[in-house]
Amino acid sequence: MNPCFTLEFGAYTREFPPFTREFGAFTCEFPPFTRELMHFTREFAAFTRESVLYS
């Protein structure tokens, strides 16, 4: 086993828990964002239909 590699791997392993927490937080934020996006898409589709009707 390469000592330098072991050191790097140790550093990487220490970095991992904060990343996991950040990812968890991001995942919690995601459902509301998805709902907003769906709502926006519906609104946009309605708007597109209306502009086609009036053109």
Tab-separated table of C-alpha atoms in Angstrom:
chain	number	residue	atom	x	y	z
A	1	MET	CA	0.000	0.000	0.000
A	2	ASN	CA	1.353	3.412	-0.990
A	3	PRO	CA	1.720	5.716	2.085
A	4	CYS	CA	0.903	8.824	0.048
A	5	PHE	CA	-2.229	7.173	-1.255
A	6	THR	CA	-3.220	6.188	2.301
A	7	LEU	CA	-2.790	9.790	3.449
A	8	GLU	CA	-4.885	11.106	0.544
A	9	PHE	CA	-7.563	8.527	1.230
A	10	GLY	CA	-7.643	9.553	4.910
A	11	ALA	CA	-8.138	13.198	3.910
A	12	TYR	CA	-10.884	12.216	1.472
A	13	THR	CA	-12.628	10.138	4.141
A	14	ARG	CA	-12.611	13.106	6.544
A	15	GLU	CA	-14.155	15.329	3.869
A	16	PHE	CA	-16.950	12.893	3.234
A	17	PRO	CA	-19.322	13.345	6.241
A	18	PRO	CA	-19.824	17.112	5.680
A	19	PHE	CA	-20.540	16.392	2.028
A	20	THR	CA	-23.095	13.767	3.041
A	21	ARG	CA	-24.788	16.306	5.347
A	22	GLU	CA	-24.857	18.915	2.586
A	23	PHE	CA	-26.342	16.373	0.217
A	24	GLY	CA	-28.989	15.453	2.794
A	25	ALA	CA	-29.938	19.116	3.167
A	26	PHE	CA	-30.092	19.520	-0.597
A	27	THR	CA	-32.315	16.446	-0.890
A	28	CYS	CA	-34.716	17.926	1.687
A	29	GLU	CA	-34.877	21.141	-0.344
A	30	PHE	CA	-35.616	19.257	-3.524
A	31	PRO	CA	-39.350	18.335	-3.251
A	32	PRO	CA	-40.553	21.961	-2.844
A	33	PHE	CA	-38.380	22.978	-5.774
A	34	THR	CA	-39.850	20.170	-7.882
A	35	ARG	CA	-43.381	21.299	-7.007
A	36	GLU	CA	-42.540	24.876	-7.975
A	37	LEU	CA	-41.086	23.677	-11.252
A	38	MET	CA	-44.199	21.611	-12.062
A	39	HIS	CA	-46.399	24.611	-11.262
A	40	PHE	CA	-44.287	26.873	-13.474
A	41	THR	CA	-44.454	24.325	-16.305
A	42	ARG	CA	-48.265	24.209	-16.100
A	43	GLU	CA	-48.497	27.994	-16.080
A	44	PHE	CA	-46.141	28.213	-19.027
A	45	ALA	CA	-48.147	25.642	-21.007
A	46	ALA	CA	-51.355	27.623	-20.366
A	47	PHE	CA	-49.641	30.847	-21.405
A	48	THR	CA	-48.343	29.202	-24.600
A	49	ARG	CA	-51.829	27.920	-25.474
A	50	GLU	CA	-53.303	31.382	-24.972
A	51	SER	CA	-50.671	33.117	-27.069
A	52	VAL	CA	-51.276	30.595	-29.872
A	53	LEU	CA	-55.019	31.307	-29.656
A	54	TYR	CA	-54.514	35.066	-29.877
A	55	SER	CA	-51.880	35.089	-32.581
